[in-house]
Short mmCIF file of C-alpha atoms and ligand atoms in Angstrom, two decimals:
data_model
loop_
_atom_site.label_atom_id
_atom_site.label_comp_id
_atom_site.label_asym_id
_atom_site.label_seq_id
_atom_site.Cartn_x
_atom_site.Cartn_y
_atom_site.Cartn_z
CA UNK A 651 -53.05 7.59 -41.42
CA UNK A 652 -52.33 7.31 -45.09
CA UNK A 653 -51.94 4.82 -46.91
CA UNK A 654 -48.80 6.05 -48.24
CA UNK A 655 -47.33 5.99 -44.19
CA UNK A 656 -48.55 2.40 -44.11
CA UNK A 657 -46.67 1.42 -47.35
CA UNK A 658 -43.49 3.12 -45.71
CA UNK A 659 -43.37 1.81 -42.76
CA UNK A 660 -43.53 -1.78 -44.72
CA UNK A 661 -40.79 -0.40 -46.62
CA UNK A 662 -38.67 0.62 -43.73
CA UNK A 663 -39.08 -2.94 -41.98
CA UNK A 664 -38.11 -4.55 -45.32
CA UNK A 665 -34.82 -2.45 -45.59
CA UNK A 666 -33.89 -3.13 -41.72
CA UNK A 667 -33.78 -6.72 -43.62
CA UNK A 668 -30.83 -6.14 -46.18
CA UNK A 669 -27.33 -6.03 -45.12
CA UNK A 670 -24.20 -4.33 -47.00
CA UNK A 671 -23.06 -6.51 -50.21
CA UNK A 672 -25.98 -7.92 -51.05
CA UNK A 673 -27.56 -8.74 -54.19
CA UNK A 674 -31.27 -7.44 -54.17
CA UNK A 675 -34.13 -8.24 -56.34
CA UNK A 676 -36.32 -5.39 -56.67
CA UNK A 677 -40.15 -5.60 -57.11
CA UNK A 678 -42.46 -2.87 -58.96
CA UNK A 679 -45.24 -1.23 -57.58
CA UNK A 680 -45.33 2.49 -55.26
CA UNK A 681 -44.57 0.16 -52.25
CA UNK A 682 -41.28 -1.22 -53.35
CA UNK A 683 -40.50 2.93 -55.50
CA UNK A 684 -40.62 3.93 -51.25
CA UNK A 685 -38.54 0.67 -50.51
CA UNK A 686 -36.14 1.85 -53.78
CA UNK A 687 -35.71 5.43 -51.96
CA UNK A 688 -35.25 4.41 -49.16
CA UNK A 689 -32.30 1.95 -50.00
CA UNK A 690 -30.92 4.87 -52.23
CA UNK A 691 -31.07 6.81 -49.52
CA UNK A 692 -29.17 4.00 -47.14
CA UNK A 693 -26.48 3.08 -49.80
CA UNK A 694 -25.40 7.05 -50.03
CA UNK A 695 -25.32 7.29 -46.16
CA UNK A 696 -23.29 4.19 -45.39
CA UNK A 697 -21.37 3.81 -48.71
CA UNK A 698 -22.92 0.36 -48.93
CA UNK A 699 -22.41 -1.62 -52.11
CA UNK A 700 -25.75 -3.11 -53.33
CA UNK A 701 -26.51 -4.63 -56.65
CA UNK A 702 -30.27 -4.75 -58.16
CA UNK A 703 -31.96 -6.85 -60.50
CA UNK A 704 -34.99 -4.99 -61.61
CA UNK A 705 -38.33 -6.65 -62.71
CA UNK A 706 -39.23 -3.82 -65.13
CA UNK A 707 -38.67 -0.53 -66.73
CA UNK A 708 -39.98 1.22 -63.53
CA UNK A 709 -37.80 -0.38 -60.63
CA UNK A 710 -34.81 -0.28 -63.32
CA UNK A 711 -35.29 3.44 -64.04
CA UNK A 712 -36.15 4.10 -60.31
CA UNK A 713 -32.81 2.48 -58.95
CA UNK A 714 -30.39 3.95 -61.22
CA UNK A 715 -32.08 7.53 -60.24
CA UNK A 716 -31.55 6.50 -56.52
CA UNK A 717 -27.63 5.28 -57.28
CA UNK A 718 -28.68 1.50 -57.39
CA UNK A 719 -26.04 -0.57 -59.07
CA UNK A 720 -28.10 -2.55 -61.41
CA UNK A 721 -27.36 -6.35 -62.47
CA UNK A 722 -29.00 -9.18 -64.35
CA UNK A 723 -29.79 -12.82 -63.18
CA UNK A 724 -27.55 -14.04 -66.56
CA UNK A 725 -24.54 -12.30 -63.95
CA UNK A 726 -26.35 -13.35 -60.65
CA UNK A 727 -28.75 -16.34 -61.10
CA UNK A 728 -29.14 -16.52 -56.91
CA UNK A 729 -30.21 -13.25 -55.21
CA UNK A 730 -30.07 -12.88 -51.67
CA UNK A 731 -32.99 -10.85 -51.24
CA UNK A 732 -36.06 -9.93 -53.15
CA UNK A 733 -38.65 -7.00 -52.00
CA UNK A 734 -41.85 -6.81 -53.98
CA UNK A 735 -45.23 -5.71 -53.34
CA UNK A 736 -48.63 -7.29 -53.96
CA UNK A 737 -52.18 -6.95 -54.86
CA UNK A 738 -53.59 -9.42 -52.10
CA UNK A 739 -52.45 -11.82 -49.91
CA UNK A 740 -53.38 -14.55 -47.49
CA UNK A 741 -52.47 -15.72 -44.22
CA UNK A 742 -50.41 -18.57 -46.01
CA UNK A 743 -48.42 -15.52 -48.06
CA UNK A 744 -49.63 -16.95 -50.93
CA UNK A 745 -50.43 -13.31 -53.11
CA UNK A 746 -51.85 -11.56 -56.68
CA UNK A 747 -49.74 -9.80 -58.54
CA UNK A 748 -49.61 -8.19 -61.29
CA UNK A 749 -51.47 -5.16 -60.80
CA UNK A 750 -48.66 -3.26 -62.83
CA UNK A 751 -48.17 -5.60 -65.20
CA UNK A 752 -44.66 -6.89 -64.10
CA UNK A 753 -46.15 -10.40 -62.68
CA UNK A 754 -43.47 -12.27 -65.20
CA UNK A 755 -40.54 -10.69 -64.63
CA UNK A 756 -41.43 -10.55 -60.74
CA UNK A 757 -41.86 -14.19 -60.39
CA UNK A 758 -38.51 -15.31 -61.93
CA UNK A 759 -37.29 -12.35 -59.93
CA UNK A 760 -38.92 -13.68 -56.57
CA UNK A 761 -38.36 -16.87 -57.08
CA UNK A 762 -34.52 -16.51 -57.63
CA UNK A 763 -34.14 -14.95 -54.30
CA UNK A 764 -33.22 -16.81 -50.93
CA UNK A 765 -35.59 -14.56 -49.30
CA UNK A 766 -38.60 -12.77 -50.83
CA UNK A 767 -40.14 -10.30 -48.29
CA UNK A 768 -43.26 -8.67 -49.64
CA UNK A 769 -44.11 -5.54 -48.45
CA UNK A 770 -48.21 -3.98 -48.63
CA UNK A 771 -50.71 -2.12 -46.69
CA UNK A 772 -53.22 -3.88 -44.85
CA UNK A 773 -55.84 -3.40 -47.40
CA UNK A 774 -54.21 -6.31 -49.34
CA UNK A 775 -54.36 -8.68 -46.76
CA UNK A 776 -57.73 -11.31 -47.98
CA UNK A 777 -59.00 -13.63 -46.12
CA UNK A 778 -58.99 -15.79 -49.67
CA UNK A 779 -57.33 -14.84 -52.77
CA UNK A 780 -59.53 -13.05 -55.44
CA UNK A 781 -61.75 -11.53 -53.20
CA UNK A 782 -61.15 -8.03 -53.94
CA UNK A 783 -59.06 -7.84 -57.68
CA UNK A 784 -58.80 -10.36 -60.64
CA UNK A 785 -55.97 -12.56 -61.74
CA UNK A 786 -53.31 -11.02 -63.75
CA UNK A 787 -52.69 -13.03 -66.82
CA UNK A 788 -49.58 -12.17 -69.01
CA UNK A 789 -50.48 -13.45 -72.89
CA UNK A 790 -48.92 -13.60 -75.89
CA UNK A 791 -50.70 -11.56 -78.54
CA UNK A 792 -51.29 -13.81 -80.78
CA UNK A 793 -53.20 -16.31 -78.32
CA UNK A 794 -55.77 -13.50 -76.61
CA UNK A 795 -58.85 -14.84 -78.00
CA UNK A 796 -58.15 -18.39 -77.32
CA UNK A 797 -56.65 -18.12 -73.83
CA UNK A 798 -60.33 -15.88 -72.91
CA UNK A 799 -62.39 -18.92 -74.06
CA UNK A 800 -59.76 -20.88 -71.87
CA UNK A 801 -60.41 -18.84 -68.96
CA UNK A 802 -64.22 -18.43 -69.48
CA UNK A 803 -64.24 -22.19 -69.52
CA UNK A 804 -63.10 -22.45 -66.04
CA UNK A 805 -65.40 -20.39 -64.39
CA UNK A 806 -63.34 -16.95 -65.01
CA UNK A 807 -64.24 -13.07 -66.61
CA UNK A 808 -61.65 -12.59 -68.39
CA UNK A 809 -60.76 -9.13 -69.29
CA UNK A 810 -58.13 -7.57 -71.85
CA UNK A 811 -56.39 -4.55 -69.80
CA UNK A 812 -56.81 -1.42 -71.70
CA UNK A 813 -53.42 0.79 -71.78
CA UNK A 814 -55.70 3.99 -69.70
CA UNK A 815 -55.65 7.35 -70.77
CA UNK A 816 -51.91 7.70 -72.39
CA UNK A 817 -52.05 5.68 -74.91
CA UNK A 818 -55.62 4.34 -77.21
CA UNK A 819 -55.69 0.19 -77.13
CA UNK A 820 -54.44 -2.58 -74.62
CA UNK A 821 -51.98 -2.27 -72.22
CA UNK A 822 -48.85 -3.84 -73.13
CA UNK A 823 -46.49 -5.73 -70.97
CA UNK A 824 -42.45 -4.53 -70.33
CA UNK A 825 -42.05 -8.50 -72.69
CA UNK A 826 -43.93 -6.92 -75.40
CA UNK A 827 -47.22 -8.85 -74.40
CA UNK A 828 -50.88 -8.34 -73.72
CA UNK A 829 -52.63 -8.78 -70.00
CA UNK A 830 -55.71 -10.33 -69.41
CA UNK A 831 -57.36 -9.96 -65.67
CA UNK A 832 -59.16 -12.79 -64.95
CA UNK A 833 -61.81 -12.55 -62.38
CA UNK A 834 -62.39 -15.92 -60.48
CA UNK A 835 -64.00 -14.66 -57.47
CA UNK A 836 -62.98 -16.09 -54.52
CA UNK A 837 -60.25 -18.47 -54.67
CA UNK A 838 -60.99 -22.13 -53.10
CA UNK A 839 -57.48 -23.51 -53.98
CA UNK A 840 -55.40 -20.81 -55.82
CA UNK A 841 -52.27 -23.23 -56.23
CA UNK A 842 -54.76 -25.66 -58.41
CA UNK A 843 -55.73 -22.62 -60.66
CA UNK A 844 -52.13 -21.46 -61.01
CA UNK A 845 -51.55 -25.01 -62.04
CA UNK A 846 -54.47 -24.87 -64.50
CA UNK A 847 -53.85 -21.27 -66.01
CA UNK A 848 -49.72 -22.12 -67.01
CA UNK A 849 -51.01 -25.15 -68.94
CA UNK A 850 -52.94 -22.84 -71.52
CA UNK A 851 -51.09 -22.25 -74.53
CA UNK A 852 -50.26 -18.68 -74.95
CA UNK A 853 -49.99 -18.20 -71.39
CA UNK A 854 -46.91 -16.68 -70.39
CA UNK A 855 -47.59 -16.64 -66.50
CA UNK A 856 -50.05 -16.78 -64.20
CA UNK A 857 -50.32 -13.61 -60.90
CA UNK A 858 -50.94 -16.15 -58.69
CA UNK A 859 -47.42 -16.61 -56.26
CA UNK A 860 -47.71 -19.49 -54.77
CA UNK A 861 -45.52 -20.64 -51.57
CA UNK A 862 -43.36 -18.20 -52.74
CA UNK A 863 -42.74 -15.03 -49.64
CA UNK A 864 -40.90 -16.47 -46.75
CA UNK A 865 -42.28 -13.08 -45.17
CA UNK A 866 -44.91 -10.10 -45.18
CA UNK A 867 -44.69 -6.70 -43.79
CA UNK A 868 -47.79 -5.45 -43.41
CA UNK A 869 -47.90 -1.56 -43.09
CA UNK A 870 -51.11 0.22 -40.78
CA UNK A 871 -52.08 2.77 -38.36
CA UNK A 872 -50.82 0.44 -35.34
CA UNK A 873 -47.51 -0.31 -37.32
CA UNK A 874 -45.81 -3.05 -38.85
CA UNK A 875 -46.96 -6.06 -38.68
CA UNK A 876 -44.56 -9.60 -39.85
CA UNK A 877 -46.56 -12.64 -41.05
CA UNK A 878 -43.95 -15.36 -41.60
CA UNK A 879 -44.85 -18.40 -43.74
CA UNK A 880 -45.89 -21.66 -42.29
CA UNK A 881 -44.42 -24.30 -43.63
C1 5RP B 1311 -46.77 -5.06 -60.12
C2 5RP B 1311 -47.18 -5.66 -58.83
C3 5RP B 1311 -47.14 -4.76 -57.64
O1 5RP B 1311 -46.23 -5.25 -56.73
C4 5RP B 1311 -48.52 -4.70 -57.05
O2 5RP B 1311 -49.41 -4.21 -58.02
C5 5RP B 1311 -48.57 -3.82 -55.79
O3 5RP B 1311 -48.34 -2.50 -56.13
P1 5RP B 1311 -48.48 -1.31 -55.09
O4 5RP B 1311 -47.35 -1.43 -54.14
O5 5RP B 1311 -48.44 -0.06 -55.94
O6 5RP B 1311 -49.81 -1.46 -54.40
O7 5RP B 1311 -47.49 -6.81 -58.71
O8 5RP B 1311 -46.93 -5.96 -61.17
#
């Protein structure tokens, strides 16, 4: 079992979710580029009409190469369905994102939709948040210094993401910004923290997604598993 099978099957359960004529919201991440396939592959099949609002360069790029119709939230403020994946999550669906640096754009995305389904293999499920990868924290440039004093002062490592091999410096965002991953540890009340993180000045937003998924597909070796939020 791969972990690419388990992020598929997620996918697949997620898809058996949308219906012809709807207006999707589509996440970022390998999880939701097998989701994106997928649905490319369904809307050439069935001759379904789907619109997409991406939340970055890669799920924008990635539909229109699998014949997604795109759209923007200016056209269609309510979506019917968003599909994202995630870096952890609890049993409450409360999640980190921002792994690939889209956490703004996926929020407003995510949070637009009547439905936001997140789809991940079981590796991301956490029995707390922060457990296993830091908080993404999207920054304006100009505020990186003083927003990592910010975050030291609550307890947090904070950590400027460097860009990788293609390119010498920090990473920067799809917005033009900087990301900082801030590593908490263990979360005791992660909706407190997101609360505490927005108010900085310079923030942009916060990878915390709080009460946010109405429902998780969890991808593994047994199959799919649905966690549906409590409320
Ligand atoms: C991007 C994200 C992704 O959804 C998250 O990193 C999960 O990605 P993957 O499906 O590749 O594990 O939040 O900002």
């Amino acid at each position: 079992m791969t972990s690419a099978t388990s992020k598929r099957r997620a996918a697949e359960a997620a898809l058996a979710e949308v219906k012809d004529g709807q207006i999707l919201g589509l996440g970022t991440g390998s999880t939701v580029a097998i989701f994106i396939e997928l649905l490319g592959e369904k809307i050439k099949k069935e001759g379904w009409k789907i619109l997409g609002v991406p939340t970055s360069y890669q799920s924008a790029y990635l539909a229109a190469e699998n014949g997604i119709q795109l759209t923007t939230l200016d056209e269609h403020p309510v979506l019917d369905l968003a599909v994202d994946g995630a870096d952890e999550l609890d049993k409450r669906l409360n999640l980190i994102k921002g792994g690939g640096a889209a956490l703004t754009r996926e929020k407003i995305v995510d949070s637009s939709a009547k439905r936001f389904v997140v789809i991940a293999d079981g590796a991301k499920l956490v029995e707390r948040l922060g457990t296993k990868t830091p908080v993404p924290i999207e920054v304006l440039p100009v505020a990186r210094r003083t927003v990592a004093k910010r975050i030291g002062l609550l307890g947090g490592k904070p950590k400027l993401r460097d860009a990788g091999d293609r390119k010498d410096g920090p990473l920067i965002t799809d917005n033009g910004n900087l990301i900082i991953d801030a590593d908490f540890g263990a979360i005791d009340d992660p909706q407190a923290l997101e609360f505490v993180l927005k108010r900085i000045p310079g923030v942009v937003e916060a990878g915390l997604f709080i009460n946010l998924a109405h429902t998780a597909y969890i991808g593994s070796e047994k199959g799919v598993k649905r966690i549906d939020r409590r409320y």
